[in-house]
Amino acid sequence: VLFALNQTLLQHESLRAGSLQAPYTTEDLIKHYNCGDLNAVIFNHDTSQVPNFINTTLPPHEQVTAQEIDSYFRQELIYKRNERMGKRVMALLRENTDKSFFFAFGAGHFLGNNTVIDVLRQAGFQVEHTPPGQPI
């Protein structure tokens, strides 16, 4: 935990100092999300939600630690969260077959692989994205 916190703080300090450039801005994220551009580079990276702990300048033993933490966070913060959300949606749909639903999710549920949409489609559900301005 201390390693992860230190690496996160170092990244944020580097961003603030200008020695590290963020791959995209918050405005980029909002624009692609609003446009329904879920295939954009921003949305195709699992690491967009968690700090990048893997740093080639780290000593070898810390690189192993960084890889383990990165894998843990990806699994716990992204994949399992989306699976839980997908199961909640499926339960509502299966328990209420006579009703229609509209689900809205935050951008984090569409990032990278194993998104909520992926979970639902793998379970056999048909999912359609409705772009802004299009009637439902």
C-alpha positions as MATLAB code, in Angstrom:
seq = 'VLFALNQTLLQHESLRAGSLQAPYTTEDLIKHYNCGDLNAVIFNHDTSQVPNFINTTLPPHEQVTAQEIDSYFRQELIYKRNERMGKRVMALLRENTDKSFFFAFGAGHFLGNNTVIDVLRQAGFQVEHTPPGQPI';
ca = [
       0.000    0.000    0.000;
       2.819    2.396    0.856;
       4.535    1.646   -2.445;
       1.315    2.382   -4.361;
       0.721    5.611   -2.461;
       4.299    6.781   -3.000;
       4.175    6.026   -6.728;
       0.830    7.820   -7.072;
       2.158   10.875   -5.226;
       5.321   10.916   -7.360;
       3.208   10.820  -10.530;
       1.000   13.676   -9.339;
       4.024   15.730   -8.319;
       5.569   15.156  -11.759;
       2.314   16.185  -13.457;
       2.097   19.353  -11.364;
       5.749   20.216  -11.997;
       5.265   19.724  -15.728;
       7.888   16.998  -16.063;
       5.224   14.407  -16.881;
       2.499   14.929  -19.480;
      -0.945   13.370  -19.022;
      -1.970   11.364  -22.127;
      -5.343   13.137  -22.216;
      -7.209   15.898  -20.420;
     -10.477   15.789  -18.531;
     -11.982   17.764  -21.410;
     -10.876   15.007  -23.838;
     -12.575   12.391  -21.675;
     -15.819   14.395  -21.505;
     -15.832   15.076  -25.253;
     -15.361   11.420  -26.217;
     -17.907   10.254  -23.633;
     -20.544   12.766  -24.788;
     -19.957   11.864  -28.427;
     -20.372    8.185  -27.650;
     -16.879    7.546  -28.941;
     -16.239    4.556  -26.694;
     -13.593    3.208  -29.074;
     -11.389    6.265  -28.617;
      -7.863    5.706  -27.367;
      -8.893    7.091  -23.984;
     -11.521    4.410  -23.448;
      -9.378    1.519  -24.654;
      -6.933    1.528  -21.749;
      -7.641   -0.276  -18.515;
      -5.051    1.909  -16.819;
      -7.055    5.062  -17.441;
      -8.712    4.604  -14.064;
      -5.728    3.624  -11.967;
      -2.286    5.199  -11.710;
       0.414    3.584  -13.795;
       2.692    1.930  -11.258;
       4.880    0.265  -13.866;
       7.947    2.431  -14.312;
      11.080    1.208  -16.089;
      13.285    3.418  -13.926;
      12.377    1.406  -10.828;
      14.810   -1.195   -9.490;
      13.895   -4.755  -10.634;
      12.389   -5.815   -7.287;
      10.169   -2.713   -7.255;
       9.132   -3.355  -10.863;
       7.772   -6.732   -9.753;
       5.875   -5.022   -6.916;
       4.547   -2.403   -9.348;
       3.307   -5.112  -11.744;
       1.564   -6.979   -8.917;
      -0.142   -3.817   -7.659;
      -1.162   -2.811  -11.182;
      -2.728   -6.244  -11.774;
      -4.480   -6.171   -8.405;
      -5.986   -2.713   -8.977;
      -7.047   -3.586  -12.527;
      -8.820   -6.708  -11.252;
     -10.391   -5.154   -8.146;
     -11.176   -1.616   -9.303;
     -12.158   -2.261  -12.889;
     -13.075   -5.836  -13.754;
     -14.844   -6.879  -10.544;
     -16.649   -3.554  -10.225;
     -18.015   -3.810  -13.765;
     -18.998   -7.431  -13.195;
     -20.922   -6.468  -10.026;
     -22.682   -3.642  -11.864;
     -23.506   -5.918  -14.805;
     -24.978   -8.539  -12.465;
     -27.167   -5.889  -10.817;
     -28.484   -4.828  -14.213;
     -29.116   -8.447  -15.245;
     -30.979   -9.163  -12.003;
     -33.283   -6.176  -12.558;
     -33.961   -7.192  -16.156;
     -34.621  -10.834  -15.309;
     -36.859  -10.037  -12.324;
     -38.912   -7.505  -14.300;
     -39.329   -8.931  -17.799;
     -42.514   -6.921  -18.313;
     -40.778   -3.556  -17.796;
     -38.476   -1.358  -19.828;
     -35.364    0.124  -18.317;
     -32.959    2.937  -19.033;
     -29.512    2.611  -17.443;
     -26.982    5.428  -17.300;
     -23.412    4.738  -16.213;
     -20.444    6.923  -15.477;
     -17.556    6.962  -17.926;
     -15.504    4.646  -15.716;
     -17.792    1.740  -16.541;
     -16.857    2.018  -20.240;
     -13.077    2.153  -19.906;
     -10.827   -0.569  -21.207;
     -11.755   -4.209  -21.463;
     -14.456   -6.034  -19.505;
     -16.796   -3.049  -19.398;
     -20.359   -3.286  -18.113;
     -21.448   -3.549  -21.752;
     -19.027   -6.446  -22.285;
     -20.395   -8.228  -19.203;
     -23.987   -7.861  -20.415;
     -23.231   -8.909  -23.978;
     -21.317  -11.974  -22.776;
     -24.447  -12.934  -20.841;
     -26.478  -12.752  -24.069;
     -28.071   -9.325  -23.658;
     -28.386   -6.932  -26.578;
     -27.019   -3.512  -25.635;
     -27.447   -0.383  -27.739;
     -25.695    2.927  -27.188;
     -27.857    6.014  -27.633;
     -25.778    9.030  -28.691;
     -26.580   12.501  -27.356;
     -29.523   14.159  -29.078;
     -30.973   10.920  -30.386;
     -34.470   10.038  -29.127;
     -34.832    6.909  -27.034;
];
